[in-house]
Coordinates of C-alpha atoms in Angstrom, one line a residue:
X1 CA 15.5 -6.0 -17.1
X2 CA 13.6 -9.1 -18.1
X3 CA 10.7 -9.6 -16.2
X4 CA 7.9 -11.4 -17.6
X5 CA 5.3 -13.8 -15.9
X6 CA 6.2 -17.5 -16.9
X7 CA 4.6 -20.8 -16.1
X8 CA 6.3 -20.9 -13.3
X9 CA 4.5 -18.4 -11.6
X10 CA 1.1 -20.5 -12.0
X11 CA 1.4 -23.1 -9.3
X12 CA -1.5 -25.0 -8.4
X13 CA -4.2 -24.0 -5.9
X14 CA -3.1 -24.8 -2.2
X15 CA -5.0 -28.2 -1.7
X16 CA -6.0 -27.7 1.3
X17 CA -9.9 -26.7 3.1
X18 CA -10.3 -23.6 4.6
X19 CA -10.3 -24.8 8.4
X20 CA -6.6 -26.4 7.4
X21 CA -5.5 -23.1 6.0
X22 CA -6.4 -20.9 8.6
X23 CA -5.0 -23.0 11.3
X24 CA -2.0 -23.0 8.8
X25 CA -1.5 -19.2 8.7
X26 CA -2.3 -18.3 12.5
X27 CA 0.8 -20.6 13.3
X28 CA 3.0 -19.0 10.6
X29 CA 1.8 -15.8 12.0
X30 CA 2.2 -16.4 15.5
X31 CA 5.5 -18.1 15.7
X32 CA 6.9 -15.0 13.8
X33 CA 5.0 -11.8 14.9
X34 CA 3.7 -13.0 18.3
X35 CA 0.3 -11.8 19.8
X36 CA 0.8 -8.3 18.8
X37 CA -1.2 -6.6 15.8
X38 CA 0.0 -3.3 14.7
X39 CA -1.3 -0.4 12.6
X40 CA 0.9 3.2 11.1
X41 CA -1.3 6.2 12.2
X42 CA -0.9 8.4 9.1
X43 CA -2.0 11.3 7.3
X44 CA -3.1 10.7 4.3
X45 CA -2.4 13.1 1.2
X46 CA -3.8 12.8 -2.4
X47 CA -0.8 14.8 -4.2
X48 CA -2.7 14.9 -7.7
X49 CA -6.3 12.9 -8.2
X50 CA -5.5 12.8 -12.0
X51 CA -3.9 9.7 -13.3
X52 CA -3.5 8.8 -17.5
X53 CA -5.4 5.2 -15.9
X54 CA -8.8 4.6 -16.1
X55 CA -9.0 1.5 -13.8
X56 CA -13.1 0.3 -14.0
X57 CA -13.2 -0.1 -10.0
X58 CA -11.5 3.3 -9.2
X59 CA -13.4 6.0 -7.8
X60 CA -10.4 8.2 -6.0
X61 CA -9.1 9.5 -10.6
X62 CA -10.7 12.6 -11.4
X63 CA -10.8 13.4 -15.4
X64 CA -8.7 17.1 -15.7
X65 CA -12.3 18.4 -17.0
X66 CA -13.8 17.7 -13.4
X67 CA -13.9 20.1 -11.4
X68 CA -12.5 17.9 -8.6
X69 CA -9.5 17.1 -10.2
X70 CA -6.2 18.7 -8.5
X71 CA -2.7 18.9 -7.9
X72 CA -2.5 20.1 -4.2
X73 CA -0.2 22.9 -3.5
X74 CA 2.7 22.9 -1.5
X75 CA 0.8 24.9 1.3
X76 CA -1.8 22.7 1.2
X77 CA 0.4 19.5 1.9
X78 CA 2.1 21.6 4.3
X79 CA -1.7 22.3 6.2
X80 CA -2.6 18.7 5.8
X81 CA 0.8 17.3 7.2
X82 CA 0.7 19.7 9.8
X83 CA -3.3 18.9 11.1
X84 CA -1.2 14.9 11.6
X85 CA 1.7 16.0 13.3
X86 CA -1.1 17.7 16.0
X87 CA -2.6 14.2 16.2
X88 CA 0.5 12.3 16.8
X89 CA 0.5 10.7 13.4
X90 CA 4.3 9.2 11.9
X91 CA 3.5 8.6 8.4
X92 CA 2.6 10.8 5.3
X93 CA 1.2 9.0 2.8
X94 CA 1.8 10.5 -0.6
X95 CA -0.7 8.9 -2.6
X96 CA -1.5 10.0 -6.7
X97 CA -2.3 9.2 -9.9
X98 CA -0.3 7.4 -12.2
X99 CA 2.0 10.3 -14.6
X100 CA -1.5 11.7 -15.4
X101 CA 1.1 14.4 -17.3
X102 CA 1.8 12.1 -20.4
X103 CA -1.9 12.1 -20.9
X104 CA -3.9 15.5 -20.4
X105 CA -2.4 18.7 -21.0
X106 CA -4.0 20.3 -18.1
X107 CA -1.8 17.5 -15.6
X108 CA 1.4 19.3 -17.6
X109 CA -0.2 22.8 -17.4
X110 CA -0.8 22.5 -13.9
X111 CA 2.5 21.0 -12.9
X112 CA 4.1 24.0 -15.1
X113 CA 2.4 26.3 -13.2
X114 CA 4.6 25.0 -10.2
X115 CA 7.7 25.0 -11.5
X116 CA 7.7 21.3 -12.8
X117 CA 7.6 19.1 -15.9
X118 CA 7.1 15.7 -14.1
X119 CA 4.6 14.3 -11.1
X120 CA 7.7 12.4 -9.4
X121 CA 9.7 15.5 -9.3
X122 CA 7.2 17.6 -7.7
X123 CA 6.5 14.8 -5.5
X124 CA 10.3 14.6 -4.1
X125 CA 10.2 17.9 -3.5
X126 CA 7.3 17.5 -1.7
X127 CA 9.2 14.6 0.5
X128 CA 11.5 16.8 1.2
X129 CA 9.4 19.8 2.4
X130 CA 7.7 17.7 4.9
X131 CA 11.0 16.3 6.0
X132 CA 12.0 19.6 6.5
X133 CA 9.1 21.8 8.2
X134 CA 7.5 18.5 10.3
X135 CA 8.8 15.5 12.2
X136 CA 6.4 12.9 9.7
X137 CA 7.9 10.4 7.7
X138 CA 6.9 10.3 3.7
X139 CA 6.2 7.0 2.3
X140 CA 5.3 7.3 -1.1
X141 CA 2.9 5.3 -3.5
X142 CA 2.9 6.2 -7.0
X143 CA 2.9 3.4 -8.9
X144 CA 4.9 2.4 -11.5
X145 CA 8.9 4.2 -11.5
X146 CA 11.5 4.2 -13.6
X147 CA 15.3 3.8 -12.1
X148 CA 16.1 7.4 -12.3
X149 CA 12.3 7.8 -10.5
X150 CA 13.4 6.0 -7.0
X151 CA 16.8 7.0 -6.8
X152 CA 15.4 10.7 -6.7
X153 CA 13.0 9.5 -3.9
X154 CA 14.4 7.2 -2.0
X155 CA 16.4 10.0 0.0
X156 CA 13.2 11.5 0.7
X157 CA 11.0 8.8 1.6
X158 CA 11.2 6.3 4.6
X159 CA 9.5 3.6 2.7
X160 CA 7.8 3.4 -1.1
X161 CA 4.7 1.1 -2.5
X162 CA 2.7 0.0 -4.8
X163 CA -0.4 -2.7 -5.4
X164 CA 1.0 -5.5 -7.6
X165 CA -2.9 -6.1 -8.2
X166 CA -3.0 -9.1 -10.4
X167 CA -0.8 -10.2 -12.9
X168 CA -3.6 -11.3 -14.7
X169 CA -2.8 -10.5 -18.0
X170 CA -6.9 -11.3 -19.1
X171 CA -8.0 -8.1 -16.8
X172 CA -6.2 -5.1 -19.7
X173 CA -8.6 -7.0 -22.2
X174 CA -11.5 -4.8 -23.1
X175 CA -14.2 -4.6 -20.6
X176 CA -12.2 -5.9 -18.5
X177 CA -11.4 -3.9 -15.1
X178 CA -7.4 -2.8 -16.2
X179 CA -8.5 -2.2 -19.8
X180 CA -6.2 0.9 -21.5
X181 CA -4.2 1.5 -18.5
X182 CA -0.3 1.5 -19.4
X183 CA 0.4 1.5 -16.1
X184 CA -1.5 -2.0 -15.2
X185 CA 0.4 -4.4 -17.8
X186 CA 1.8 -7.1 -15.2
X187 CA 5.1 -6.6 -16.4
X188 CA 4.6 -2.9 -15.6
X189 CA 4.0 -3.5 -12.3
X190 CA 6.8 -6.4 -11.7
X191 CA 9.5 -4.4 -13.1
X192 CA 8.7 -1.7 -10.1
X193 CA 8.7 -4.0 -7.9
X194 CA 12.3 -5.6 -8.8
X195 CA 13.9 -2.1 -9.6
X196 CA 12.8 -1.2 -5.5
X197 CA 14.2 -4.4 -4.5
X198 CA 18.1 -3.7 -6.4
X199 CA 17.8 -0.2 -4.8
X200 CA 16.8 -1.4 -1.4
X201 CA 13.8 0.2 -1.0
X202 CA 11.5 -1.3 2.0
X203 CA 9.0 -1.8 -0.3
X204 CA 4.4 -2.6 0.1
X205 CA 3.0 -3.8 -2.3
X206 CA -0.4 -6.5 -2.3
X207 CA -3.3 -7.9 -4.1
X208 CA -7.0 -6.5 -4.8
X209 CA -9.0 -9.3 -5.2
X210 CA -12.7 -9.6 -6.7
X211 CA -11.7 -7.5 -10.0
X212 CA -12.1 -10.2 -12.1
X213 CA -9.1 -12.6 -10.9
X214 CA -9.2 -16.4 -10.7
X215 CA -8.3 -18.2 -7.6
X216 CA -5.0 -19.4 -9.7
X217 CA -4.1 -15.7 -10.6
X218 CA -4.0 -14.6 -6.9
X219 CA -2.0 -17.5 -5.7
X220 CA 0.5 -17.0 -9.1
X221 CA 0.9 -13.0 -8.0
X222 CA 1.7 -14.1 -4.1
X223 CA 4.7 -16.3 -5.4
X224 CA 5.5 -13.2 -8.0
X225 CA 5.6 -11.0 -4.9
X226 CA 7.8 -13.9 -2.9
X227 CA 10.2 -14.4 -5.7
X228 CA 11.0 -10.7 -5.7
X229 CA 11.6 -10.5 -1.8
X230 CA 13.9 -13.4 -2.0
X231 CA 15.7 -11.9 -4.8
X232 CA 16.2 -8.8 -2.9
X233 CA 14.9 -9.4 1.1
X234 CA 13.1 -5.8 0.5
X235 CA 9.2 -6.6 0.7
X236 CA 8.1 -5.0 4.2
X237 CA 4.5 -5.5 3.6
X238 CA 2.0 -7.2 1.9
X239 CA -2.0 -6.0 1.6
X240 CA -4.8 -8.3 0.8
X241 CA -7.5 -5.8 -0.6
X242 CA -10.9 -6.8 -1.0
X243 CA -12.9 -4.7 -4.0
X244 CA -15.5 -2.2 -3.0
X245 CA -18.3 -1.1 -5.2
X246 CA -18.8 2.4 -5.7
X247 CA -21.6 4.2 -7.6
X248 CA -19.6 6.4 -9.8
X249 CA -17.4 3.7 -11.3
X250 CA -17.9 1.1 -14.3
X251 CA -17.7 -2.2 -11.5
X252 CA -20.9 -0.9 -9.8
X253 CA -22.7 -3.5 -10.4
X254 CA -20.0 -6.1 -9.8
X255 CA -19.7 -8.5 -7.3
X256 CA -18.3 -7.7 -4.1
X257 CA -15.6 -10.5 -2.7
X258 CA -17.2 -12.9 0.2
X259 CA -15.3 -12.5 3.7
X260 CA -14.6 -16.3 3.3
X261 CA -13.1 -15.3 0.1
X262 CA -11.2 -12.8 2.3
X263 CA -10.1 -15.4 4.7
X264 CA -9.0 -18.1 1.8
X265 CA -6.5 -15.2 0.3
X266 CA -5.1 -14.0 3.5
X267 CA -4.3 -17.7 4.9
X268 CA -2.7 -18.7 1.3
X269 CA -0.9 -15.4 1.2
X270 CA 1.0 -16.0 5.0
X271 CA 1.5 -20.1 4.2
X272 CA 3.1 -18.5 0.7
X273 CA 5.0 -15.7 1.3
X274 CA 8.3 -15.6 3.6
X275 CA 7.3 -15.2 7.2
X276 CA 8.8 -11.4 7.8
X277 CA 7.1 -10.1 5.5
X278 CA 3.8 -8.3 7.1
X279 CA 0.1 -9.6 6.4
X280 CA -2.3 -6.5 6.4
X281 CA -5.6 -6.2 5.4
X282 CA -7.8 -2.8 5.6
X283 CA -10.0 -2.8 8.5
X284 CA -12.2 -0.2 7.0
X285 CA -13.6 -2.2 4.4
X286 CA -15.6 -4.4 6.2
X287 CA -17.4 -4.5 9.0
X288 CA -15.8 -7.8 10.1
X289 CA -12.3 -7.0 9.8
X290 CA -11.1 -8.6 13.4
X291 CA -12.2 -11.7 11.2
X292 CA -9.2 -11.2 9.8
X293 CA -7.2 -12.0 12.8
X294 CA -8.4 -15.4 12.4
X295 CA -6.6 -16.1 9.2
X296 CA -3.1 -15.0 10.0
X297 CA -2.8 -11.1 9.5
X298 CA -0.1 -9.3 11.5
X299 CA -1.2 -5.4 10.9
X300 CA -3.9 -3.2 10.1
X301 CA -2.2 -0.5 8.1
X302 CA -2.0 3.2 7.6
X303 CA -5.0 4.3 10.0
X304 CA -5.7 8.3 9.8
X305 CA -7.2 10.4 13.0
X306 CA -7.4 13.5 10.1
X307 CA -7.9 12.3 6.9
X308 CA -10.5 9.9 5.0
X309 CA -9.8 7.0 3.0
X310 CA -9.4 8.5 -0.6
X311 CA -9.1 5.7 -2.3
X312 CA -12.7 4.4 -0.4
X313 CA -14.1 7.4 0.7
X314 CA -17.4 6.1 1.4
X315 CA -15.6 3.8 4.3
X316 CA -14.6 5.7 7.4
X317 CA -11.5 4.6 9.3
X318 CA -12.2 2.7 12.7
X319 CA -11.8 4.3 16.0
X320 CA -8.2 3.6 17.1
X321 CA -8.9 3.1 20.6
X322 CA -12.4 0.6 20.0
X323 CA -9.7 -1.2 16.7
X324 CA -7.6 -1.7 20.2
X325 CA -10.3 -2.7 22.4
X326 CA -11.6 -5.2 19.6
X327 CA -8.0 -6.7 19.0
X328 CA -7.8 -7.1 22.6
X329 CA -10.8 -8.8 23.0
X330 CA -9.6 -11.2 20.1
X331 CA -6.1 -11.5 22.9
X332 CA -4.1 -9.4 20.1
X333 CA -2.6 -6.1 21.5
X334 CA -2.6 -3.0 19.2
X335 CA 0.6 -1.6 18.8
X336 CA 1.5 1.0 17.2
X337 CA 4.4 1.2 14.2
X338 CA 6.3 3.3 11.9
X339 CA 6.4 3.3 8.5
X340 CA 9.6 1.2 8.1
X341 CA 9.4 -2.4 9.9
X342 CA 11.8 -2.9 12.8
X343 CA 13.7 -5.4 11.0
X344 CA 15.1 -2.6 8.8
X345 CA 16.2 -0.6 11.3
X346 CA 17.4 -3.2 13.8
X347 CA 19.4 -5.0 11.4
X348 CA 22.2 -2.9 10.5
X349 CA 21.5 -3.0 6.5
X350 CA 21.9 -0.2 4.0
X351 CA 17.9 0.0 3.2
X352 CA 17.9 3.6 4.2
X353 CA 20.0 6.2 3.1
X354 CA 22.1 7.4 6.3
X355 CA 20.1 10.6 7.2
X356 CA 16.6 8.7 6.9
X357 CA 17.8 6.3 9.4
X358 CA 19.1 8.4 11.7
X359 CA 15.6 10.1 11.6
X360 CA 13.4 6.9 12.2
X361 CA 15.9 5.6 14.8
X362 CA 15.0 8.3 16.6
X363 CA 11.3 7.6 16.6
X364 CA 11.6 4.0 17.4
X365 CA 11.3 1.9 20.3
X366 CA 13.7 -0.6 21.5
X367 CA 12.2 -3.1 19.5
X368 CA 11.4 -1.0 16.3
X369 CA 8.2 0.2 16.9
X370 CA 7.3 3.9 17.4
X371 CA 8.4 4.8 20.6
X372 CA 5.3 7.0 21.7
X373 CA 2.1 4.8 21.1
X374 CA -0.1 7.2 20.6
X375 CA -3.3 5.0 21.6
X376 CA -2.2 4.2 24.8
X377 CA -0.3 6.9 26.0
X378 CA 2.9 4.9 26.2
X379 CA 6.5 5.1 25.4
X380 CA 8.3 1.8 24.7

């Protein structure tokens, strides 16, 4: 597979002001996804904290010598999954460090001690366990995979992700914020992303922003990201992240992004990218999220009534029932979704393996979305 980022993926800025783009995006955005805003109410579940990356912004990695470093036990994904399923969650999120076992011996120790020589193995087994003891639906981010890697776990999984990030190639440069991390080479990451796409996996993937990225190098990894969807139609979702600092990480002292900044990226990305693909942006990382609204986003993302944010832990998810309020008083209404967008179920394609989408089909809604909305006590 030859995948490598050319000049062609530098365009030039969009030359446009901000007033022009936002107005730009909200007509992309309504024309396509309407006046409804929609969220996944998940659990969220940190297989293993170790990773062999050592990303400078990351807080959620745990070095095997810390005492909070883990791999979580079969029983205690079972607990977690199960503390969801009371809460009318839909999605498990299986979130975890990057192959942390062709690092530290104590990642391969610890997986031995399970019965396992590789992360991704465990973790499909773990897929499947939750598939069988709950009614959740796994989707799966762990970063970069080999071919063999999602054709184990796409049975298993509803949907799969990972964060492009950048592909800024300056960032793996020392001192920079990807500097020694295998799995954070651009390349790395684009090869993911196109071996999901000839597999037909409904794939999530996005951008953090304010690592150290230019303007040009956000607007080059949104036409990455659209080149692969229209290569393959399998992008479901795309998250604009904004960096938060954290006082146990190298980027403490570094500069948080602007919500304007916010704005600019989320406009560019929905004039960019093709109009089904979702626009999400976190609405725990700021306290002006319904902002966001304003500059063409579509969905909220996973949202947890059990678990934290790992991967910002200092940033407590919003109240579903006041994010609904707000989004109404904004003239948005909240709705609630699974995992995999309706267009993947509605349109008769072969992006699930037969079993999975017999599952989700049965959790849907006439229109795609999960048929008991939790929130409001309603069943489409």
């Amino acid at each position: 597979m030859n995948i490598a980022v050319t000049g062609a993926m530098r365009p030039n800025p969009l030359p446009r002001g901000l007033d022009d783009l936002l107005s730009e995006a909200c007509r992309i955005r309504d024309a396509h996804w309407g006046c409804a805003v929609t969220y996944s109410r998940k659990v969220f579940v940190p297989l293993t904290n170790m990773c062999r990356d050592t990303c400078g912004y990351c807080t959620f990695v745990k070095h095997p010598s810390s005492p909070e470093a883990r791999i979580m036990t079969p029983e205690q994904v079972l607990a977690s999954a199960r503390r969801g399923e009371r809460e009318g969650c839909k999605e498990l999120l299986f979130s975890l460090g990057e192959k942390p076992e062709l690092r530290y011996e104590a990642a391969r120790d610890g997986l031995a001690r399970l019965g396992y020589a590789r992360m991704t193995d465990y973790l499909r087994d773990m897929c499947a366990l939750v598939l069988a003891e709950t009614s959740l639906l796994p989707h799966v981010n762990a970063g970069t995979l080999a071919d063999d890697e999602i054709e184990a776990l796409r049975p298993v999984s509803a949907s799969m992700g990972m964060m492009l990030e950048t592909i800024s190639r300056r960032l793996t440069r020392r001192g920079m914020a990807h500097h020694a991390c295998p799995d954070k080479v651009p390349v790395q990451r684009l090869r993911t992303l196109e071996r999901a796409g000839l597999r037909r996996v409904p794939f999530t993937t996005g951008l953090l922003i304010g690592i150290g990225e230019t303007w040009e190098e956000r607007i080059a990894a949104l036409h990455a990201i659209e080149a692969s969807h229209r290569r393959h139609g399998h992008i479901q979702e795309v998250i604009i992240q904004n960096f938060q600092r954290k006082p146990d990480i190298e980027m403490a002292d570094h500069p948080e992004p602007e919500l304007e900044d916010m704005l600019r990226t989320i406009a560019a990305a929905r004039i960019i990218l093709s109009p089904e693909i979702s626009l999400q942006a976190p609405p725990n990382l700021s306290s002006r999220h319904i902002a966001y609204l304003g500059a063409g986003i579509n969905d909220w993302g996973g949202i947890s009534p059990v678990t934290i944010d790992f991967i910002n832990p200092q940033h407590e998810w919003p109240e579903i029932r006041a994010l609904a309020a707000s989004c109404k008083t904004a003239g948005f209404a909240l709705r609630e979704r699974l995992t995999v967008y309706p267009r993947y179920l509605l349109d008769g394609g072969d992006y699930l393996d037969p079993a999975m989408l017999s599952r989700v089909s049965a959790m849907a809604g006439a229109g795609g979305l999960a048929r008991a909305q939790h929130h409001i006590g309603e069943t489409p």
